[in-house]
XYZ file of C-alpha atoms in Angstrom:
662
model
C 43.201 -127.869 -45.884
C 44.947 -125.159 -47.148
C 48.727 -124.777 -45.804
C 47.270 -121.164 -44.346
C 44.457 -123.278 -42.214
C 47.207 -125.846 -41.475
C 49.666 -123.217 -39.843
C 46.631 -121.594 -37.810
C 45.830 -125.050 -36.319
C 49.069 -125.952 -35.462
C 49.370 -122.360 -33.850
C 46.012 -122.943 -31.687
C 46.447 -126.545 -30.840
C 50.102 -127.243 -31.367
C 51.580 -130.429 -33.196
C 49.902 -133.474 -33.846
C 50.587 -136.236 -31.329
C 50.999 -140.081 -32.305
C 48.329 -142.405 -30.870
C 51.295 -144.724 -29.304
C 52.462 -141.425 -27.388
C 49.446 -141.639 -25.231
C 50.813 -142.830 -21.898
C 53.045 -139.567 -22.151
C 49.891 -137.148 -21.365
C 49.055 -139.281 -18.343
C 49.196 -137.293 -15.009
C 51.247 -137.312 -11.785
C 48.834 -136.443 -8.541
C 50.194 -132.806 -8.115
C 48.901 -131.971 -11.889
C 45.741 -134.133 -11.618
C 44.640 -132.453 -8.439
C 44.157 -128.629 -10.082
C 42.878 -130.315 -13.281
C 40.242 -132.885 -11.860
C 39.538 -131.089 -8.362
C 39.678 -127.247 -9.020
C 35.753 -127.570 -9.813
C 35.257 -128.966 -6.065
C 37.625 -126.565 -4.511
C 36.197 -123.611 -6.335
C 33.201 -124.222 -5.245
C 33.434 -122.429 -1.839
C 34.409 -119.658 -3.379
C 30.784 -119.420 -4.077
C 28.576 -121.844 -2.032
C 29.307 -119.957 1.274
C 27.614 -116.768 -0.429
C 24.829 -119.230 -1.652
C 24.016 -119.952 1.713
C 24.340 -116.163 3.513
C 22.504 -114.550 0.674
C 19.583 -117.230 0.472
C 19.227 -116.549 4.664
C 19.028 -112.731 4.300
C 15.505 -112.996 2.817
C 14.471 -113.257 6.615
C 16.965 -110.376 7.566
C 20.458 -110.654 9.208
C 19.379 -112.676 12.314
C 18.566 -115.782 10.088
C 22.894 -115.711 9.575
C 22.879 -117.548 13.241
C 21.985 -120.238 11.282
C 24.845 -120.054 8.821
C 27.131 -122.035 10.987
C 25.011 -125.201 11.670
C 24.456 -125.643 7.586
C 28.243 -125.306 6.912
C 28.963 -128.139 9.259
C 26.042 -129.978 7.578
C 27.303 -129.426 4.331
C 31.385 -130.495 5.250
C 29.605 -133.502 6.520
C 28.097 -134.440 3.409
C 30.930 -133.347 1.705
C 33.222 -135.851 3.262
C 30.632 -138.706 2.987
C 30.795 -138.328 -0.552
C 34.418 -138.244 -0.613
C 34.638 -141.013 1.076
C 32.032 -143.129 -1.006
C 33.586 -142.434 -4.018
C 37.166 -143.230 -3.251
C 35.159 -146.916 -3.199
C 34.037 -146.077 -6.818
C 37.450 -145.201 -7.756
C 38.817 -148.833 -6.614
C 35.937 -150.834 -8.010
C 35.590 -149.173 -11.358
C 38.845 -147.507 -12.539
C 38.294 -147.743 -16.527
C 36.717 -144.254 -16.038
C 32.857 -144.948 -16.675
C 32.530 -143.052 -13.448
C 28.681 -142.889 -11.944
C 27.562 -144.321 -15.769
C 29.414 -147.181 -15.638
C 28.178 -148.073 -12.322
C 24.739 -147.117 -12.731
C 24.784 -149.185 -16.174
C 26.611 -152.359 -14.576
C 24.376 -152.441 -11.467
C 21.207 -150.781 -12.308
C 20.440 -151.208 -15.961
C 20.550 -149.185 -19.128
C 17.979 -147.086 -18.526
C 19.494 -145.897 -15.046
C 22.628 -145.340 -16.567
C 21.105 -142.941 -19.255
C 19.669 -141.117 -16.312
C 23.016 -140.688 -14.651
C 24.448 -139.795 -17.832
C 22.269 -137.309 -18.379
C 22.588 -135.685 -15.221
C 26.126 -135.559 -15.325
C 25.844 -134.253 -18.691
C 23.770 -131.092 -17.854
C 25.454 -130.753 -14.497
C 28.986 -130.454 -16.523
C 27.741 -127.514 -18.855
C 26.234 -125.752 -15.575
C 29.603 -126.024 -14.304
C 31.393 -124.369 -16.836
C 28.571 -121.441 -17.144
C 28.439 -121.282 -13.506
C 32.207 -121.355 -12.751
C 32.556 -118.851 -15.303
C 30.094 -116.239 -14.443
C 31.136 -116.595 -10.856
C 34.880 -115.938 -11.422
C 34.352 -112.970 -13.522
C 31.803 -111.556 -10.824
C 34.886 -112.086 -8.427
C 37.310 -110.204 -10.684
C 34.456 -107.866 -11.140
C 34.943 -106.589 -7.584
C 38.368 -105.933 -7.856
C 38.104 -104.810 -11.530
C 35.846 -102.345 -12.318
C 35.703 -103.105 -16.496
C 35.128 -106.783 -16.100
C 32.449 -106.098 -13.432
C 30.665 -103.840 -16.039
C 30.993 -106.563 -18.832
C 30.585 -109.758 -17.494
C 28.777 -111.294 -20.317
C 31.661 -110.117 -22.696
C 34.327 -111.365 -20.668
C 32.538 -115.153 -19.511
C 32.607 -115.620 -23.480
C 36.176 -114.784 -23.706
C 37.334 -117.306 -20.794
C 35.178 -120.148 -22.006
C 36.898 -119.646 -25.555
C 40.284 -119.565 -24.146
C 39.929 -122.643 -21.712
C 38.290 -124.925 -24.592
C 41.684 -123.628 -26.773
C 43.653 -124.887 -24.088
C 42.182 -128.170 -23.797
C 42.148 -128.415 -27.085
C 45.932 -128.518 -26.893
C 45.652 -132.035 -24.947
C 45.058 -132.662 -20.926
C 48.649 -132.531 -19.717
C 49.435 -129.331 -21.262
C 46.209 -127.734 -19.433
C 47.140 -128.962 -16.444
C 50.468 -127.646 -16.694
C 48.896 -124.105 -17.398
C 46.351 -124.015 -14.848
C 48.352 -125.805 -12.038
C 49.852 -122.030 -10.934
C 46.489 -120.400 -10.537
C 44.784 -123.342 -8.709
C 47.716 -123.658 -6.152
C 48.353 -119.991 -5.714
C 44.242 -119.883 -4.807
C 44.762 -122.534 -2.217
C 47.695 -120.857 -0.555
C 46.095 -117.623 -0.595
C 42.899 -119.073 0.850
C 44.697 -120.734 3.463
C 46.867 -117.727 4.362
C 43.620 -115.846 4.524
C 41.832 -117.967 6.725
C 45.017 -118.511 8.757
C 45.419 -115.205 9.376
C 41.493 -114.181 10.042
C 41.694 -116.567 12.573
C 44.825 -115.375 14.312
C 43.492 -111.483 14.198
C 40.265 -113.016 16.068
C 42.267 -115.172 18.484
C 44.033 -112.267 19.511
C 41.111 -109.755 19.955
C 42.245 -107.659 16.636
C 39.000 -105.803 15.112
C 37.503 -106.910 12.181
C 34.358 -105.568 10.288
C 33.099 -106.081 6.561
C 32.576 -102.937 4.898
C 29.020 -103.917 4.657
C 29.035 -104.601 8.792
C 26.794 -101.269 9.034
C 24.431 -102.061 6.398
C 21.008 -103.322 7.044
C 19.242 -105.931 5.312
C 15.305 -105.224 5.032
C 13.155 -107.992 6.268
C 11.235 -108.928 3.328
C 9.567 -112.005 4.887
C 9.043 -112.828 8.615
C 9.939 -116.457 8.849
C 8.894 -118.935 11.464
C 7.685 -122.737 11.511
C 7.732 -124.375 8.315
C 8.609 -120.921 6.280
C 11.560 -121.372 8.330
C 12.495 -124.745 7.593
C 12.073 -124.528 3.970
C 14.057 -121.201 4.095
C 17.045 -123.568 5.804
C 16.723 -126.091 3.308
C 16.678 -124.082 0.216
C 20.093 -122.231 2.077
C 21.538 -125.783 2.581
C 20.958 -126.757 -0.854
C 22.617 -123.703 -1.950
C 25.713 -124.674 -0.026
C 25.689 -127.766 -1.224
C 26.981 -126.731 -4.738
C 30.122 -126.944 -2.718
C 30.241 -130.642 -3.781
C 30.149 -130.607 -7.444
C 32.873 -131.483 -8.666
C 33.774 -134.366 -6.787
C 32.503 -137.098 -9.377
C 35.155 -135.611 -11.656
C 37.905 -137.943 -10.424
C 36.430 -140.792 -10.632
C 35.612 -140.446 -14.220
C 38.957 -139.515 -14.989
C 41.217 -142.125 -13.050
C 42.262 -143.201 -16.925
C 44.147 -140.049 -16.823
C 46.145 -140.510 -13.840
C 50.254 -141.916 -13.783
C 49.712 -145.604 -12.527
C 49.085 -146.957 -10.172
C 45.999 -145.345 -11.301
C 43.603 -146.603 -8.488
C 45.476 -145.461 -5.907
C 46.479 -141.847 -6.858
C 42.980 -141.199 -7.876
C 41.733 -142.016 -4.562
C 44.478 -140.304 -2.632
C 44.050 -137.246 -4.837
C 40.196 -137.199 -3.954
C 41.055 -137.258 -0.624
C 43.477 -134.334 -0.866
C 40.453 -132.707 -2.599
C 37.700 -133.497 0.198
C 40.053 -131.916 2.996
C 41.142 -128.911 0.977
C 37.763 -127.849 0.175
C 35.897 -128.357 3.605
C 39.248 -126.583 5.275
C 38.249 -123.624 2.904
C 34.793 -123.859 3.078
C 34.171 -124.153 7.074
C 36.939 -121.053 7.608
C 35.114 -118.848 4.978
C 31.998 -119.327 6.870
C 33.437 -118.711 10.159
C 35.216 -115.275 9.003
C 32.302 -114.094 7.206
C 30.602 -114.570 10.555
C 32.920 -112.713 12.888
C 33.743 -109.791 10.153
C 29.865 -109.110 10.066
C 29.628 -109.795 6.439
C 25.992 -108.554 5.165
C 24.957 -109.770 1.891
C 22.163 -110.276 -0.304
C 21.377 -111.919 -3.943
C 21.925 -109.942 -7.054
C 19.685 -107.172 -7.274
C 18.751 -107.274 -3.260
C 19.028 -103.951 -1.634
C 21.269 -103.047 1.120
C 20.108 -100.385 3.617
C 22.551 -97.448 4.011
C 24.718 -98.357 1.055
C 26.093 -95.308 -0.940
C 24.733 -94.419 -4.234
C 25.905 -96.807 -7.066
C 27.497 -99.166 -4.534
C 28.840 -102.343 -6.216
C 28.193 -105.251 -3.704
C 31.426 -107.185 -3.717
C 31.351 -111.125 -3.128
C 31.628 -112.612 0.054
C 35.373 -113.580 -0.359
C 36.153 -110.157 -1.734
C 34.913 -108.930 1.328
C 36.848 -111.305 3.964
C 39.814 -110.562 2.009
C 39.620 -107.010 2.118
C 38.840 -107.315 6.100
C 41.317 -109.821 6.926
C 44.093 -108.008 4.872
C 42.816 -104.334 6.147
C 46.288 -102.089 5.519
C 47.588 -104.362 2.971
C 45.306 -103.932 -0.359
C 48.116 -106.257 -2.298
C 46.815 -109.439 -0.622
C 43.191 -108.331 -1.436
C 44.083 -107.849 -5.029
C 45.805 -111.589 -4.780
C 42.869 -113.090 -3.030
C 39.890 -111.760 -5.741
C 41.988 -112.211 -8.532
C 43.528 -115.861 -7.550
C 39.688 -116.533 -6.870
C 38.663 -115.567 -9.939
C 40.957 -117.437 -11.685
C 39.923 -120.916 -9.797
C 36.510 -120.086 -10.342
C 37.431 -119.686 -14.082
C 39.410 -122.999 -14.334
C 37.064 -124.687 -12.538
C 35.179 -125.080 -15.557
C 38.141 -127.297 -16.795
C 37.466 -129.877 -14.774
C 34.243 -130.246 -16.933
C 36.101 -130.012 -19.878
C 38.023 -132.858 -18.881
C 35.248 -134.864 -17.487
C 32.631 -134.328 -20.147
C 34.349 -134.919 -23.525
C 35.614 -138.734 -21.758
C 32.082 -139.292 -21.109
C 30.652 -138.418 -24.216
C 33.236 -140.581 -25.819
C 31.936 -143.657 -23.704
C 28.122 -142.517 -24.590
C 29.131 -142.661 -28.077
C 30.656 -145.863 -28.062
C 27.886 -147.210 -26.333
C 26.181 -145.431 -29.333
C 23.879 -142.974 -27.293
C 25.671 -140.064 -28.988
C 27.296 -139.402 -32.125
C 30.523 -141.389 -32.763
C 32.170 -138.448 -33.957
C 32.559 -137.909 -30.131
C 34.331 -140.911 -29.473
C 37.653 -140.130 -31.395
C 40.933 -138.296 -30.294
C 41.736 -135.340 -32.053
C 45.183 -134.308 -32.863
C 46.487 -133.463 -29.338
C 44.964 -137.111 -27.944
C 42.053 -134.911 -26.672
C 38.530 -135.567 -27.454
C 38.365 -132.418 -29.382
C 34.702 -132.702 -30.716
C 33.329 -133.124 -27.198
C 35.524 -130.024 -26.096
C 34.018 -127.786 -28.557
C 30.565 -129.136 -28.418
C 30.923 -128.483 -24.190
C 31.898 -124.956 -24.986
C 29.478 -124.035 -27.636
C 26.480 -125.370 -25.170
C 28.023 -123.063 -22.260
C 28.051 -120.016 -24.567
C 24.449 -120.177 -25.258
C 23.518 -120.759 -21.301
C 25.827 -117.690 -20.065
C 24.301 -115.245 -22.786
C 20.526 -116.407 -22.771
C 21.113 -116.148 -18.478
C 23.511 -112.810 -18.840
C 26.173 -114.475 -16.417
C 24.088 -113.775 -13.823
C 25.211 -116.557 -10.680
C 22.330 -116.508 -9.124
C 19.969 -117.250 -11.803
C 22.433 -119.885 -13.299
C 23.240 -121.512 -9.975
C 19.496 -122.389 -9.229
C 19.862 -124.605 -12.253
C 22.854 -125.867 -10.769
C 23.576 -129.360 -8.457
C 20.358 -130.932 -9.424
C 22.012 -133.449 -11.853
C 25.350 -134.215 -9.459
C 23.004 -135.344 -6.775
C 21.023 -137.310 -9.053
C 24.227 -139.270 -10.298
C 25.304 -139.186 -6.674
C 21.955 -140.843 -5.605
C 22.023 -143.898 -8.134
C 25.903 -144.444 -8.203
C 25.730 -145.012 -4.404
C 22.752 -147.263 -5.036
C 24.620 -149.215 -7.963
C 27.839 -149.608 -5.633
C 25.889 -151.268 -3.147
C 24.410 -153.460 -5.263
C 27.658 -153.869 -6.511
C 29.227 -154.997 -3.083
C 26.511 -157.483 -2.794
C 27.536 -159.228 -6.220
C 30.953 -159.333 -4.979
C 30.413 -160.712 -1.602
C 28.249 -163.479 -3.058
C 31.322 -164.438 -4.888
C 34.060 -164.325 -2.132
C 34.826 -166.461 0.595
C 38.059 -164.904 2.225
C 36.905 -163.220 5.334
C 39.592 -160.461 5.470
C 38.541 -159.453 1.802
C 34.368 -159.887 2.854
C 35.419 -157.632 5.683
C 36.962 -155.167 3.118
C 33.817 -155.517 1.214
C 31.316 -154.835 4.110
C 33.455 -151.602 5.265
C 33.373 -150.171 1.554
C 29.362 -151.322 1.555
C 28.616 -149.414 4.941
C 30.563 -146.439 3.264
C 28.444 -146.154 0.119
C 24.799 -147.052 1.970
C 25.599 -144.306 4.452
C 26.523 -142.250 0.894
C 23.340 -143.074 -0.305
C 21.361 -141.787 2.703
C 23.023 -138.806 2.613
C 23.108 -137.725 -1.174
C 18.968 -138.916 -1.521
C 17.720 -136.641 1.363
C 19.849 -133.877 -0.347
C 18.597 -134.511 -3.824
C 14.955 -134.459 -2.067
C 15.819 -130.868 -0.705
C 17.161 -129.544 -3.740
C 14.293 -130.665 -5.907
C 12.024 -129.263 -3.092
C 13.804 -125.876 -2.581
C 15.064 -125.303 -6.316
C 12.328 -126.474 -8.742
C 10.359 -123.533 -9.144
C 13.310 -121.373 -8.653
C 14.988 -122.776 -11.900
C 15.772 -126.362 -11.381
C 12.562 -127.144 -13.991
C 14.741 -126.092 -16.516
C 17.628 -128.252 -15.622
C 15.265 -131.161 -15.382
C 13.829 -130.714 -18.394
C 17.144 -130.704 -20.104
C 17.752 -134.002 -18.657
C 14.361 -135.126 -20.089
C 15.046 -133.989 -23.374
C 18.782 -135.618 -23.565
C 17.707 -138.546 -22.103
C 15.402 -139.137 -25.039
C 17.803 -137.925 -27.224
C 20.395 -140.272 -26.321
C 17.942 -143.579 -26.499
C 16.521 -141.908 -30.205
C 20.093 -142.100 -30.931
C 20.712 -145.460 -30.131
C 17.604 -146.513 -31.636
C 18.973 -145.342 -34.837
C 22.196 -146.589 -34.807
C 20.880 -150.250 -33.710
C 18.221 -150.070 -36.520
C 21.273 -149.066 -39.232
C 23.252 -151.857 -37.928
C 20.638 -154.297 -38.401
C 19.907 -153.172 -41.913
C 23.562 -153.204 -42.397
C 24.389 -156.526 -41.135
C 25.798 -158.528 -43.892
C 25.163 -162.172 -44.726
C 26.543 -164.859 -47.479
C 23.913 -163.383 -50.030
C 24.999 -160.043 -50.073
C 27.856 -161.508 -51.762
C 25.901 -162.508 -54.988
C 27.327 -160.517 -58.108
C 24.217 -158.522 -60.143
C 22.959 -160.449 -62.967
C 23.273 -157.409 -65.165
C 24.997 -153.719 -64.840
C 22.757 -150.853 -66.865
C 25.226 -148.031 -67.392
C 23.973 -144.579 -68.055
C 26.237 -141.493 -68.722
C 24.750 -137.759 -68.676
C 25.498 -135.702 -71.191
C 25.025 -131.920 -71.418
C 27.720 -131.148 -73.785
C 30.305 -132.906 -75.868
C 33.503 -131.800 -74.174
C 36.502 -133.483 -72.564
C 34.483 -134.128 -69.079
C 32.100 -136.075 -70.954
C 34.547 -138.199 -73.272
C 36.212 -138.986 -69.986
C 33.121 -140.324 -68.508
C 31.929 -142.465 -71.525
C 35.511 -143.903 -71.443
C 35.353 -145.047 -68.056
C 31.947 -145.852 -68.286
C 33.180 -148.574 -71.282
C 36.099 -149.756 -69.237
C 33.808 -151.131 -66.943
C 32.026 -153.302 -69.622
C 28.693 -152.868 -68.487
C 25.764 -155.221 -70.054
C 23.991 -152.132 -71.089
C 25.586 -148.699 -71.906
C 23.639 -145.335 -73.283
C 24.140 -141.940 -73.044
C 21.255 -139.975 -71.674
C 20.573 -136.389 -72.789
C 17.718 -133.909 -71.958
C 16.470 -131.704 -74.148
C 16.009 -127.888 -72.727
C 17.699 -125.915 -75.690
C 16.934 -127.775 -79.172
C 19.544 -126.444 -81.123
C 22.116 -127.065 -78.525
C 20.385 -130.830 -78.087
C 20.735 -130.810 -82.542
C 24.088 -129.662 -82.581
C 25.287 -132.433 -79.607
C 23.417 -135.094 -81.861
C 25.056 -133.941 -84.857
C 28.558 -133.892 -83.464
C 27.924 -137.262 -81.561
C 27.437 -138.996 -85.077
C 29.906 -137.275 -86.838
C 32.567 -138.556 -84.467
C 30.723 -142.015 -84.394
C 30.750 -142.321 -80.730
C 30.040 -146.254 -80.218
C 27.278 -145.635 -77.379
C 23.951 -144.821 -78.276
C 22.726 -141.300 -77.249
C 19.155 -141.150 -76.052
C 17.563 -137.706 -76.140
C 14.482 -136.820 -73.047
C 11.890 -134.237 -73.586
C 11.644 -131.409 -70.814
C 9.181 -129.262 -72.062
C 9.308 -127.454 -68.620
C 12.702 -126.786 -68.821
C 14.051 -129.225 -65.908
C 16.863 -131.439 -65.929
C 16.720 -133.306 -62.522
C 13.044 -134.233 -62.876
C 13.436 -136.065 -66.370
C 16.862 -138.001 -65.151
C 15.128 -139.202 -62.206
C 12.292 -140.624 -63.841
C 14.062 -141.826 -66.282
C 16.304 -143.832 -64.185
C 13.163 -145.033 -62.354
C 11.536 -146.429 -65.271
C 14.536 -148.374 -66.767
C 14.956 -149.939 -62.830
C 11.116 -150.785 -62.653
C 11.454 -152.320 -66.347
C 14.356 -154.195 -65.207
C 14.437 -154.661 -61.642
C 17.253 -157.212 -61.518
C 19.367 -154.844 -63.056
C 22.176 -152.806 -61.425
C 21.629 -149.121 -62.480
C 25.035 -147.223 -62.626
C 24.975 -143.602 -63.533
C 27.763 -141.569 -64.588
C 27.833 -137.951 -63.761
C 31.111 -135.819 -65.257
C 31.928 -133.133 -63.270
C 34.435 -130.475 -63.462
C 36.616 -129.742 -60.570
C 37.546 -125.839 -60.125
C 40.287 -124.514 -57.475
C 38.375 -121.474 -56.055
C 35.215 -121.121 -53.948
C 33.427 -118.640 -55.946
C 34.089 -120.871 -59.065
C 32.390 -123.631 -57.282
C 29.334 -121.196 -56.948
C 29.247 -121.181 -60.786
C 29.519 -124.727 -61.839
C 28.047 -128.322 -60.818
C 25.182 -127.567 -59.070
C 22.728 -129.491 -61.515
C 24.869 -132.520 -60.589
C 24.955 -131.583 -56.854
C 20.661 -131.554 -57.140
C 21.250 -134.818 -59.299
C 23.440 -137.023 -56.977
C 21.241 -135.624 -53.908
C 18.359 -137.040 -55.646
C 19.576 -140.362 -56.747
C 21.367 -141.517 -53.781
C 17.767 -142.010 -51.930
C 16.599 -144.155 -55.132
C 17.011 -147.861 -54.050
C 18.989 -149.987 -56.625
C 21.227 -146.895 -57.963
C 25.032 -146.830 -58.074
C 26.297 -143.238 -58.838
C 29.657 -142.588 -60.290
C 31.184 -138.888 -60.382
C 33.603 -138.691 -62.982
C 35.785 -135.498 -62.391
C 37.912 -133.358 -64.645
C 40.115 -131.183 -62.913
C 40.447 -127.239 -64.493
C 43.632 -125.182 -64.739
C 42.673 -123.744 -61.673
C 42.947 -126.563 -59.295
C 46.722 -126.581 -59.737
C 47.365 -123.864 -57.021
C 45.222 -126.143 -54.490
C 47.580 -128.807 -55.559
C 50.442 -127.175 -54.938
C 48.919 -126.005 -51.304
C 48.522 -129.601 -50.766
C 51.772 -130.972 -51.445
C 52.826 -128.409 -48.969
C 51.313 -129.375 -46.160
C 52.334 -131.779 -44.028
C 50.517 -134.808 -43.885
C 48.166 -135.117 -40.644
C 48.881 -137.938 -38.041
C 46.046 -140.364 -38.999
C 44.150 -141.776 -35.156
C 42.456 -144.607 -34.740
C 38.990 -144.849 -33.462
C 39.657 -145.032 -29.711
C 37.678 -147.549 -28.212
C 37.395 -147.763 -24.100
C 40.117 -149.476 -23.514
C 42.270 -146.307 -25.071
C 41.301 -144.446 -22.111
C 43.753 -145.907 -19.868
């Protein structure tokens, strides 16, 4: 790494942390709440809007069902929060739903949960960013006109902040999260106060009409209500993040995580219910993106539900409207931070279990899982660009994965309590376990019903894409595990592997008789091979004859073998010769010495060593062949050496196992 690159990296992510400083990065509850609960709290910024926008298909009259749907969503959220409090206490190691399902339902169920959660984390980044840009775009026109560009910038910034470490990103994001919570509480409190005292509040869309595209009744109406409920259930996303992030909490970890989870649930339910109430009393009319509002002026840009409510509640006080809009946009943007904290930990555990590439297992300079953060950002960027940052389109792919993990996790917890009850005789402890099991059973009932509703209502609308992605990821992780298992079996050492080879046959490749060749010959002689020879390919008869004469004049004590190459190839004749030697002496260890000269500039590298690179690549796939590069440093490498001496040494980080997560 050059000095310039090192300085740029340090400016971007900060100075490296020693591995023994991991404890200093643990989070108190006040910081853990914005880090892990921002997704769940921010879901109220778009989930109520999706309820109303979906009902709008049947006209404004269908809005009468919105409060009842909101109550159902709040009940499910409280049940899920209560259920996950049991998970946090039972499995505090950070494996979350994946560990619960794997331990109690088997590896296949665990891998299904891992696939679902991974897809959900990726979609969390895409949906929350796009929704945040849409909310800020309601107040700042330039943002609304370029949603894709601003979404890309935001994902890049959040990823960079997380590369600096969990604690630093938590401190940076705490203020916007608490600003959102306070602004929402003030808005809901003000709105309820104005309603109680009879103050008139009418949203700017209250007089606009929504065309009835479908006259629904019977089963069609039930389907619409189910679809609206499933869209509103997006408010539950992020609840599982705390159970995956228990190791990041300060001690007592489980207690602090459970407290944070309960606080998150109460805040989210309060804001969700309050928003739906205010949307009803202010007569907000909202349609899906691209829908028609009759009576709207030409070129009208539909504001989000929160923006309309804030504009109405704070009429005559525009500063408050801008504060709410910007705070909402920020919390939605920062909601993707939950995924940036959850996915890398999950990916690290999966990599430790050999289901993902092992590069995702290790921590980076700042004790964050850097490779997982970068991977998540890249995939989310692809999604945002592919769907043009359209919240309505992206949200159809959403929540399928999270409810799959909810359901399997609760099923696993019921089996967990059955196993614990069989081992416990203390009656007080058994009563506590029975209570926890009952809570998980209720959670299983609710989440499985919601999962069925989500699958039925969202499958054709885009959920099939998420299901397909889960299937592809599941198959990919199984294939990675099979690969690692096969490699492990092949590399397993036994006593016979310590037996020395009977003979060593050394081959020094020669192109010219220069300093790199002389060094390679000297090194090859130093290992005292049983047989040592030099091999040159005859592509230029004059040059070959010149080398042969000089070889003889210098009386080099190594025989020179010349291989004819009628088609002027270099690689193939050498490969064929080495294989013949291997075939004639199968018990011999063949060592090929390749002289190389090392240059200091990238453009010089393009001009040299291409034949050596091709040879090494081919020889690596030939059994029984050892390849030894003998470097000769050119004068241009001196500048590189000076730069390397000036660059501080990186702090080596050990490969982090699961125990390091806590």
